Amino acid sequence: MPTPPERSHARRRLVLHVSTRQDVEAELQVSLDLAAAMDTELTTCFVMHEASIAACTLPFPTVIGFSGGELDVSEAQLDAALRREARLCRQLVAAAAERSSLSWTFETLRGQVPRRPPADESSTGDILVFRLDRLGLSLAELVATARQFAPRQGGVMLVPEHPARHHGGLVTIDRLPGPRDSLARFAASLAAAMGTRVSHAVVSDAPIAARIGGARLLLVSLQSPLLADVSALGRLMSTLRTPLLLVPDDPDDAA
């Protein structure tokens, strides 16, 4: 896992780890919306895949494939290609963040794209963004890990493989008829900052996709009984193509 960038100040961050322009395009807009609404800094870490670079030093390969294409084996060529990809990603992030008047940083690191929340103190207060299709653990394990470190996390946002650009409101979801008080307050504050509405949907055995389709963002408490059935949650996200924010039990403290 790459070493996280040092903070220049104590401001809360929304953190993306990417390795291609496709990653940036998939995750950037919803991340910008959330970062702007929560007044956080957008931190994008471009990760140069260390294993691919190391493969160039092996005696037998002649071509190496990476997320940006294929190259004849040469450590210098691959390093240059990855750095070129990083520059293009930085340009995308810079243009979008500046249009939104959002504070942002961009780091280029060597390592592997994190596929789970870190087990150390490096992410205290941060909102971490993960692609649902690239988790290095099951959704159930992610929920368990997020719960374990919830007291010092700002939250975890899961982005589906092909997120839709919906313009509806925010929807809190649960198996209960209403959201937990802390989540309701957090969602109301977030909706006000986004200039949209917030509603609540009860997820039961009956399909709810038709009722909440078009939602911009789904929110669920990390303590919700809904998370006992994460497979249903994953199917719901895939059907709606809507990002999901897993919120600590008292998000007001994390803000």
PDB file of C-alpha atoms in Angstrom:
ATOM      1  CA  MET A   1       0.000   0.000   0.000  1.00  0.00           C
ATOM      2  CA  PRO A   2       1.423   3.427  -0.844  1.00  0.00           C
ATOM      3  CA  THR A   3       2.407   5.837   1.884  1.00  0.00           C
ATOM      4  CA  PRO A   4      -0.372   8.423   2.233  1.00  0.00           C
ATOM      5  CA  PRO A   5       0.540  12.042   1.497  1.00  0.00           C
ATOM      6  CA  GLU A   6       1.314  14.202   4.486  1.00  0.00           C
ATOM      7  CA  ARG A   7      -1.328  16.735   5.464  1.00  0.00           C
ATOM      8  CA  SER A   8      -0.408  20.364   5.157  1.00  0.00           C
ATOM      9  CA  HIS A   9      -3.057  21.174   7.763  1.00  0.00           C
ATOM     10  CA  ALA A  10      -5.746  19.462   9.780  1.00  0.00           C
ATOM     11  CA  ARG A  11      -8.528  19.964   7.264  1.00  0.00           C
ATOM     12  CA  ARG A  12     -10.661  16.923   6.579  1.00  0.00           C
ATOM     13  CA  ARG A  13     -10.079  15.202   3.235  1.00  0.00           C
ATOM     14  CA  LEU A  14     -11.967  13.139   0.714  1.00  0.00           C
ATOM     15  CA  VAL A  15      -9.384  10.700  -0.641  1.00  0.00           C
ATOM     16  CA  LEU A  16      -9.320   8.969  -4.039  1.00  0.00           C
ATOM     17  CA  HIS A  17      -6.697   6.438  -5.141  1.00  0.00           C
ATOM     18  CA  VAL A  18      -6.518   6.059  -8.929  1.00  0.00           C
ATOM     19  CA  SER A  19      -4.231   4.502 -11.518  1.00  0.00           C
ATOM     20  CA  THR A  20      -5.871   5.499 -14.829  1.00  0.00           C
ATOM     21  CA  ARG A  21      -7.937   8.281 -16.377  1.00  0.00           C
ATOM     22  CA  GLN A  22     -10.864   5.829 -16.380  1.00  0.00           C
ATOM     23  CA  ASP A  23     -10.648   5.679 -12.576  1.00  0.00           C
ATOM     24  CA  VAL A  24     -10.726   9.463 -12.378  1.00  0.00           C
ATOM     25  CA  GLU A  25     -13.676   9.736 -14.756  1.00  0.00           C
ATOM     26  CA  ALA A  26     -15.653   7.112 -12.801  1.00  0.00           C
ATOM     27  CA  GLU A  27     -15.083   8.588  -9.346  1.00  0.00           C
ATOM     28  CA  LEU A  28     -14.432  12.286  -9.806  1.00  0.00           C
ATOM     29  CA  GLN A  29     -17.834  13.930 -10.206  1.00  0.00           C
ATOM     30  CA  VAL A  30     -19.567  12.320  -7.246  1.00  0.00           C
ATOM     31  CA  SER A  31     -16.440  12.930  -5.162  1.00  0.00           C
ATOM     32  CA  LEU A  32     -16.420  16.604  -6.154  1.00  0.00           C
ATOM     33  CA  ASP A  33     -20.086  16.969  -5.228  1.00  0.00           C
ATOM     34  CA  LEU A  34     -19.538  15.427  -1.804  1.00  0.00           C
ATOM     35  CA  ALA A  35     -16.285  17.284  -1.100  1.00  0.00           C
ATOM     36  CA  ALA A  36     -17.870  20.620  -1.994  1.00  0.00           C
ATOM     37  CA  ALA A  37     -20.950  19.967   0.158  1.00  0.00           C
ATOM     38  CA  MET A  38     -18.870  18.911   3.160  1.00  0.00           C
ATOM     39  CA  ASP A  39     -16.203  21.607   2.637  1.00  0.00           C
ATOM     40  CA  THR A  40     -13.408  19.040   2.513  1.00  0.00           C
ATOM     41  CA  GLU A  41     -10.199  18.991   0.552  1.00  0.00           C
ATOM     42  CA  LEU A  42     -10.148  16.633  -2.441  1.00  0.00           C
ATOM     43  CA  THR A  43      -6.976  14.548  -2.290  1.00  0.00           C
ATOM     44  CA  THR A  44      -6.232  12.396  -5.334  1.00  0.00           C
ATOM     45  CA  CYS A  45      -3.405   9.854  -5.133  1.00  0.00           C
ATOM     46  CA  PHE A  46      -2.208   8.470  -8.456  1.00  0.00           C
ATOM     47  CA  VAL A  47      -0.623   5.107  -7.735  1.00  0.00           C
ATOM     48  CA  MET A  48       2.138   3.833 -10.027  1.00  0.00           C
ATOM     49  CA  HIS A  49       1.746   0.064  -9.775  1.00  0.00           C
ATOM     50  CA  GLU A  50       4.991  -1.150  -8.247  1.00  0.00           C
ATOM     51  CA  ALA A  51       4.580  -4.780  -9.340  1.00  0.00           C
ATOM     52  CA  SER A  52       4.283  -3.768 -13.006  1.00  0.00           C
ATOM     53  CA  ILE A  53       7.430  -1.658 -12.781  1.00  0.00           C
ATOM     54  CA  ALA A  54       9.287  -4.472 -11.013  1.00  0.00           C
ATOM     55  CA  ALA A  55       8.241  -6.907 -13.771  1.00  0.00           C
ATOM     56  CA  CYS A  56      10.352  -4.919 -16.228  1.00  0.00           C
ATOM     57  CA  THR A  57      13.493  -6.119 -14.481  1.00  0.00           C
ATOM     58  CA  LEU A  58      12.665  -9.811 -15.022  1.00  0.00           C
ATOM     59  CA  PRO A  59      14.667 -11.615 -17.740  1.00  0.00           C
ATOM     60  CA  PHE A  60      11.838 -13.385 -19.598  1.00  0.00           C
ATOM     61  CA  PRO A  61       8.970 -10.989 -20.506  1.00  0.00           C
ATOM     62  CA  THR A  62       9.029  -9.037 -23.777  1.00  0.00           C
ATOM     63  CA  VAL A  63       5.773  -7.077 -23.428  1.00  0.00           C
ATOM     64  CA  ILE A  64       4.115  -5.788 -20.311  1.00  0.00           C
ATOM     65  CA  GLY A  65       0.455  -4.849 -20.025  1.00  0.00           C
ATOM     66  CA  PHE A  66      -0.779  -2.135 -17.705  1.00  0.00           C
ATOM     67  CA  SER A  67      -4.023  -0.249 -17.296  1.00  0.00           C
ATOM     68  CA  GLY A  68      -3.046   2.310 -19.927  1.00  0.00           C
ATOM     69  CA  GLY A  69      -2.055  -0.168 -22.660  1.00  0.00           C
ATOM     70  CA  GLU A  70       0.904  -2.393 -23.610  1.00  0.00           C
ATOM     71  CA  LEU A  71       4.588  -1.570 -23.941  1.00  0.00           C
ATOM     72  CA  ASP A  72       7.780  -3.331 -24.906  1.00  0.00           C
ATOM     73  CA  VAL A  73       9.482  -4.174 -21.656  1.00  0.00           C
ATOM     74  CA  SER A  74      11.556  -1.298 -20.387  1.00  0.00           C
ATOM     75  CA  GLU A  75      11.460   0.115 -16.900  1.00  0.00           C
ATOM     76  CA  ALA A  76      12.150   3.585 -18.268  1.00  0.00           C
ATOM     77  CA  GLN A  77       9.353   3.316 -20.856  1.00  0.00           C
ATOM     78  CA  LEU A  78       6.796   2.102 -18.348  1.00  0.00           C
ATOM     79  CA  ASP A  79       7.812   4.718 -15.794  1.00  0.00           C
ATOM     80  CA  ALA A  80       7.443   7.440 -18.431  1.00  0.00           C
ATOM     81  CA  ALA A  81       4.045   6.087 -19.556  1.00  0.00           C
ATOM     82  CA  LEU A  82       2.737   5.986 -15.984  1.00  0.00           C
ATOM     83  CA  ARG A  83       3.972   9.492 -15.288  1.00  0.00           C
ATOM     84  CA  ARG A  84       2.301  10.709 -18.481  1.00  0.00           C
ATOM     85  CA  GLU A  85      -0.936   9.073 -17.337  1.00  0.00           C
ATOM     86  CA  ALA A  86      -0.510  10.757 -13.939  1.00  0.00           C
ATOM     87  CA  ARG A  87      -0.128  14.170 -15.596  1.00  0.00           C
ATOM     88  CA  LEU A  88      -3.318  13.637 -17.610  1.00  0.00           C
ATOM     89  CA  CYS A  89      -5.180  12.570 -14.453  1.00  0.00           C
ATOM     90  CA  ARG A  90      -3.896  15.628 -12.642  1.00  0.00           C
ATOM     91  CA  GLN A  91      -5.169  17.861 -15.438  1.00  0.00           C
ATOM     92  CA  LEU A  92      -8.638  16.286 -15.165  1.00  0.00           C
ATOM     93  CA  VAL A  93      -8.737  16.725 -11.389  1.00  0.00           C
ATOM     94  CA  ALA A  94      -7.351  20.274 -11.520  1.00  0.00           C
ATOM     95  CA  ALA A  95      -9.835  21.472 -14.138  1.00  0.00           C
ATOM     96  CA  ALA A  96     -12.845  19.935 -12.369  1.00  0.00           C
ATOM     97  CA  ALA A  97     -11.813  21.071  -8.883  1.00  0.00           C
ATOM     98  CA  GLU A  98     -11.080  24.608  -9.995  1.00  0.00           C
ATOM     99  CA  ARG A  99     -14.449  24.843 -11.751  1.00  0.00           C
ATOM    100  CA  SER A 100     -15.987  23.909  -8.407  1.00  0.00           C
ATOM    101  CA  SER A 101     -13.721  26.332  -6.471  1.00  0.00           C
ATOM    102  CA  LEU A 102     -12.626  23.332  -4.422  1.00  0.00           C
ATOM    103  CA  SER A 103      -9.381  22.941  -2.516  1.00  0.00           C
ATOM    104  CA  TRP A 104      -7.446  19.995  -3.967  1.00  0.00           C
ATOM    105  CA  THR A 105      -4.120  18.190  -3.903  1.00  0.00           C
ATOM    106  CA  PHE A 106      -2.642  15.565  -6.223  1.00  0.00           C
ATOM    107  CA  GLU A 107       0.092  13.113  -5.304  1.00  0.00           C
ATOM    108  CA  THR A 108       1.955  10.527  -7.392  1.00  0.00           C
ATOM    109  CA  LEU A 109       2.940   7.459  -5.363  1.00  0.00           C
ATOM    110  CA  ARG A 110       4.436   4.033  -5.937  1.00  0.00           C
ATOM    111  CA  GLY A 111       2.700   0.969  -4.544  1.00  0.00           C
ATOM    112  CA  GLN A 112      -0.716  -0.598  -5.037  1.00  0.00           C
ATOM    113  CA  VAL A 113      -4.145   0.993  -5.121  1.00  0.00           C
ATOM    114  CA  PRO A 114      -5.639   0.409  -1.642  1.00  0.00           C
ATOM    115  CA  ARG A 115      -8.639  -1.892  -1.730  1.00  0.00           C
ATOM    116  CA  ARG A 116      -9.627  -1.613   1.936  1.00  0.00           C
ATOM    117  CA  PRO A 117      -9.508   1.004   4.721  1.00  0.00           C
ATOM    118  CA  PRO A 118      -6.061   1.219   6.353  1.00  0.00           C
ATOM    119  CA  ALA A 119      -5.548  -0.246   9.805  1.00  0.00           C
ATOM    120  CA  ASP A 120      -3.405   2.653  11.033  1.00  0.00           C
ATOM    121  CA  GLU A 121      -4.050   6.278  11.940  1.00  0.00           C
ATOM    122  CA  SER A 122      -3.322   7.678   8.467  1.00  0.00           C
ATOM    123  CA  SER A 123      -6.972   8.163   7.506  1.00  0.00           C
ATOM    124  CA  THR A 124      -8.298   9.772  10.690  1.00  0.00           C
ATOM    125  CA  GLY A 125     -11.312  11.906   9.773  1.00  0.00           C
ATOM    126  CA  ASP A 126     -11.021  11.179   6.059  1.00  0.00           C
ATOM    127  CA  ILE A 127     -13.758  10.034   3.723  1.00  0.00           C
ATOM    128  CA  LEU A 128     -12.282   7.180   1.692  1.00  0.00           C
ATOM    129  CA  VAL A 129     -13.549   6.363  -1.803  1.00  0.00           C
ATOM    130  CA  PHE A 130     -13.511   2.798  -3.161  1.00  0.00           C
ATOM    131  CA  ARG A 131     -14.713   1.297  -6.424  1.00  0.00           C
ATOM    132  CA  LEU A 132     -17.227  -1.451  -5.674  1.00  0.00           C
ATOM    133  CA  ASP A 133     -15.829  -3.632  -8.475  1.00  0.00           C
ATOM    134  CA  ARG A 134     -12.250  -3.351  -7.182  1.00  0.00           C
ATOM    135  CA  LEU A 135     -12.563  -4.129  -3.515  1.00  0.00           C
ATOM    136  CA  GLY A 136      -9.843  -6.424  -2.229  1.00  0.00           C
ATOM    137  CA  LEU A 137     -12.301  -7.915   0.244  1.00  0.00           C
ATOM    138  CA  SER A 138     -15.968  -8.761   0.290  1.00  0.00           C
ATOM    139  CA  LEU A 139     -18.540  -6.069   0.940  1.00  0.00           C
ATOM    140  CA  ALA A 140     -19.287  -7.754   4.272  1.00  0.00           C
ATOM    141  CA  GLU A 141     -15.595  -7.575   5.244  1.00  0.00           C
ATOM    142  CA  LEU A 142     -15.451  -3.932   4.194  1.00  0.00           C
ATOM    143  CA  VAL A 143     -18.422  -3.123   6.426  1.00  0.00           C
ATOM    144  CA  ALA A 144     -16.814  -4.982   9.339  1.00  0.00           C
ATOM    145  CA  THR A 145     -13.522  -3.130   8.789  1.00  0.00           C
ATOM    146  CA  ALA A 146     -15.269   0.231   8.483  1.00  0.00           C
ATOM    147  CA  ARG A 147     -17.154  -0.443  11.717  1.00  0.00           C
ATOM    148  CA  GLN A 148     -13.937  -1.367  13.485  1.00  0.00           C
ATOM    149  CA  PHE A 149     -12.284   1.941  12.617  1.00  0.00           C
ATOM    150  CA  ALA A 150     -15.466   4.066  12.594  1.00  0.00           C
ATOM    151  CA  PRO A 151     -14.529   6.164  15.655  1.00  0.00           C
ATOM    152  CA  ARG A 152     -11.775   7.888  13.686  1.00  0.00           C
ATOM    153  CA  GLN A 153     -13.131   7.737  10.144  1.00  0.00           C
ATOM    154  CA  GLY A 154     -15.166  10.327   8.330  1.00  0.00           C
ATOM    155  CA  GLY A 155     -16.885   7.638   6.269  1.00  0.00           C
ATOM    156  CA  VAL A 156     -16.471   5.313   3.305  1.00  0.00           C
ATOM    157  CA  MET A 157     -17.997   5.990  -0.105  1.00  0.00           C
ATOM    158  CA  LEU A 158     -18.537   3.071  -2.485  1.00  0.00           C
ATOM    159  CA  VAL A 159     -18.794   3.913  -6.180  1.00  0.00           C
ATOM    160  CA  PRO A 160     -20.351   1.386  -8.607  1.00  0.00           C
ATOM    161  CA  GLU A 161     -18.420   0.291 -11.684  1.00  0.00           C
ATOM    162  CA  HIS A 162     -20.346   2.593 -14.031  1.00  0.00           C
ATOM    163  CA  PRO A 163     -21.921   5.297 -11.850  1.00  0.00           C
ATOM    164  CA  ALA A 164     -24.821   7.205 -13.370  1.00  0.00           C
ATOM    165  CA  ARG A 165     -24.955  10.995 -13.246  1.00  0.00           C
ATOM    166  CA  HIS A 166     -28.266  11.269 -11.403  1.00  0.00           C
ATOM    167  CA  HIS A 167     -29.711  14.633 -10.401  1.00  0.00           C
ATOM    168  CA  GLY A 168     -32.221  13.504  -7.770  1.00  0.00           C
ATOM    169  CA  GLY A 169     -32.032  13.999  -4.042  1.00  0.00           C
ATOM    170  CA  LEU A 170     -30.253  12.129  -1.278  1.00  0.00           C
ATOM    171  CA  VAL A 171     -31.839   8.976   0.124  1.00  0.00           C
ATOM    172  CA  THR A 172     -31.137   7.457   3.520  1.00  0.00           C
ATOM    173  CA  ILE A 173     -31.859   3.732   3.491  1.00  0.00           C
ATOM    174  CA  ASP A 174     -32.508   1.217   6.252  1.00  0.00           C
ATOM    175  CA  ARG A 175     -34.739  -1.654   7.280  1.00  0.00           C
ATOM    176  CA  LEU A 176     -36.273   0.700   9.838  1.00  0.00           C
ATOM    177  CA  PRO A 177     -39.053   3.208   9.088  1.00  0.00           C
ATOM    178  CA  GLY A 178     -36.773   6.156   9.753  1.00  0.00           C
ATOM    179  CA  PRO A 179     -33.016   6.876   9.824  1.00  0.00           C
ATOM    180  CA  ARG A 180     -31.037   7.092  13.053  1.00  0.00           C
ATOM    181  CA  ASP A 181     -31.150  10.615  14.480  1.00  0.00           C
ATOM    182  CA  SER A 182     -27.484  11.350  13.820  1.00  0.00           C
ATOM    183  CA  LEU A 183     -27.741  10.146  10.209  1.00  0.00           C
ATOM    184  CA  ALA A 184     -30.927  12.168   9.672  1.00  0.00           C
ATOM    185  CA  ARG A 185     -29.174  15.345  10.864  1.00  0.00           C
ATOM    186  CA  PHE A 186     -26.125  14.638   8.742  1.00  0.00           C
ATOM    187  CA  ALA A 187     -28.198  13.892   5.619  1.00  0.00           C
ATOM    188  CA  ALA A 188     -30.310  17.038   6.095  1.00  0.00           C
ATOM    189  CA  SER A 189     -27.174  19.183   6.414  1.00  0.00           C
ATOM    190  CA  LEU A 190     -25.598  17.550   3.360  1.00  0.00           C
ATOM    191  CA  ALA A 191     -28.761  17.950   1.262  1.00  0.00           C
ATOM    192  CA  ALA A 192     -28.976  21.638   2.201  1.00  0.00           C
ATOM    193  CA  ALA A 193     -25.350  22.158   1.123  1.00  0.00           C
ATOM    194  CA  MET A 194     -26.052  20.394  -2.184  1.00  0.00           C
ATOM    195  CA  GLY A 195     -29.250  22.336  -2.741  1.00  0.00           C
ATOM    196  CA  THR A 196     -31.368  19.223  -2.937  1.00  0.00           C
ATOM    197  CA  ARG A 197     -33.870  17.246  -0.869  1.00  0.00           C
ATOM    198  CA  VAL A 198     -33.461  14.218   1.356  1.00  0.00           C
ATOM    199  CA  SER A 199     -35.877  11.312   1.739  1.00  0.00           C
ATOM    200  CA  HIS A 200     -35.893   7.955   3.475  1.00  0.00           C
ATOM    201  CA  ALA A 201     -36.550   4.520   1.979  1.00  0.00           C
ATOM    202  CA  VAL A 202     -37.208   1.289   3.816  1.00  0.00           C
ATOM    203  CA  VAL A 203     -35.366  -1.593   2.179  1.00  0.00           C
ATOM    204  CA  SER A 204     -37.453  -4.712   2.616  1.00  0.00           C
ATOM    205  CA  ASP A 205     -38.008  -7.828   0.578  1.00  0.00           C
ATOM    206  CA  ALA A 206     -40.018  -5.767  -1.916  1.00  0.00           C
ATOM    207  CA  PRO A 207     -38.031  -4.062  -4.710  1.00  0.00           C
ATOM    208  CA  ILE A 208     -37.403  -0.383  -4.019  1.00  0.00           C
ATOM    209  CA  ALA A 209     -35.334   0.517  -7.088  1.00  0.00           C
ATOM    210  CA  ALA A 210     -38.328   2.087  -8.825  1.00  0.00           C
ATOM    211  CA  ARG A 211     -39.019   4.281  -5.790  1.00  0.00           C
ATOM    212  CA  ILE A 212     -35.516   5.662  -5.314  1.00  0.00           C
ATOM    213  CA  GLY A 213     -34.150   5.471  -8.858  1.00  0.00           C
ATOM    214  CA  GLY A 214     -32.434   8.711  -9.824  1.00  0.00           C
ATOM    215  CA  ALA A 215     -31.074   9.361  -6.328  1.00  0.00           C
ATOM    216  CA  ARG A 216     -27.806  11.257  -6.370  1.00  0.00           C
ATOM    217  CA  LEU A 217     -26.404   9.494  -3.320  1.00  0.00           C
ATOM    218  CA  LEU A 218     -27.517   6.758  -0.924  1.00  0.00           C
ATOM    219  CA  LEU A 219     -26.583   7.029   2.754  1.00  0.00           C
ATOM    220  CA  VAL A 220     -26.651   4.294   5.372  1.00  0.00           C
ATOM    221  CA  SER A 221     -25.452   4.198   8.972  1.00  0.00           C
ATOM    222  CA  LEU A 222     -22.633   1.779   9.727  1.00  0.00           C
ATOM    223  CA  GLN A 223     -24.799   0.537  12.597  1.00  0.00           C
ATOM    224  CA  SER A 224     -27.825  -0.169  10.392  1.00  0.00           C
ATOM    225  CA  PRO A 225     -29.320  -3.684  10.473  1.00  0.00           C
ATOM    226  CA  LEU A 226     -29.511  -3.349   6.694  1.00  0.00           C
ATOM    227  CA  LEU A 227     -25.786  -4.110   6.552  1.00  0.00           C
ATOM    228  CA  ALA A 228     -26.480  -7.630   7.772  1.00  0.00           C
ATOM    229  CA  ASP A 229     -27.499  -8.372   4.168  1.00  0.00           C
ATOM    230  CA  VAL A 230     -24.759  -6.723   2.156  1.00  0.00           C
ATOM    231  CA  SER A 231     -25.446  -8.835  -0.930  1.00  0.00           C
ATOM    232  CA  ALA A 232     -28.831  -7.135  -1.309  1.00  0.00           C
ATOM    233  CA  LEU A 233     -27.133  -3.783  -0.820  1.00  0.00           C
ATOM    234  CA  GLY A 234     -24.598  -4.565  -3.543  1.00  0.00           C
ATOM    235  CA  ARG A 235     -27.370  -5.556  -5.949  1.00  0.00           C
ATOM    236  CA  LEU A 236     -29.238  -2.356  -5.173  1.00  0.00           C
ATOM    237  CA  MET A 237     -26.178  -0.231  -5.910  1.00  0.00           C
ATOM    238  CA  SER A 238     -25.513  -2.082  -9.158  1.00  0.00           C
ATOM    239  CA  THR A 239     -29.130  -1.693 -10.262  1.00  0.00           C
ATOM    240  CA  LEU A 240     -29.333   2.009  -9.423  1.00  0.00           C
ATOM    241  CA  ARG A 241     -25.711   2.783 -10.390  1.00  0.00           C
ATOM    242  CA  THR A 242     -25.742   5.167  -7.419  1.00  0.00           C
ATOM    243  CA  PRO A 243     -22.844   5.695  -4.993  1.00  0.00           C
ATOM    244  CA  LEU A 244     -23.336   4.745  -1.352  1.00  0.00           C
ATOM    245  CA  LEU A 245     -21.911   6.580   1.654  1.00  0.00           C
ATOM    246  CA  LEU A 246     -21.341   4.465   4.777  1.00  0.00           C
ATOM    247  CA  VAL A 247     -21.633   6.943   7.625  1.00  0.00           C
ATOM    248  CA  PRO A 248     -20.224   6.467  11.161  1.00  0.00           C
ATOM    249  CA  ASP A 249     -22.739   6.270  13.974  1.00  0.00           C
ATOM    250  CA  ASP A 250     -22.224   9.914  14.886  1.00  0.00           C
ATOM    251  CA  PRO A 251     -21.146  11.716  11.716  1.00  0.00           C
ATOM    252  CA  ASP A 252     -21.437  15.059  13.490  1.00  0.00           C
ATOM    253  CA  ASP A 253     -18.366  14.151  15.523  1.00  0.00           C
ATOM    254  CA  ALA A 254     -16.467  13.208  12.367  1.00  0.00           C
ATOM    255  CA  ALA A 255     -17.278  16.469  10.599  1.00  0.00           C
TER     256      ALA A 255
END
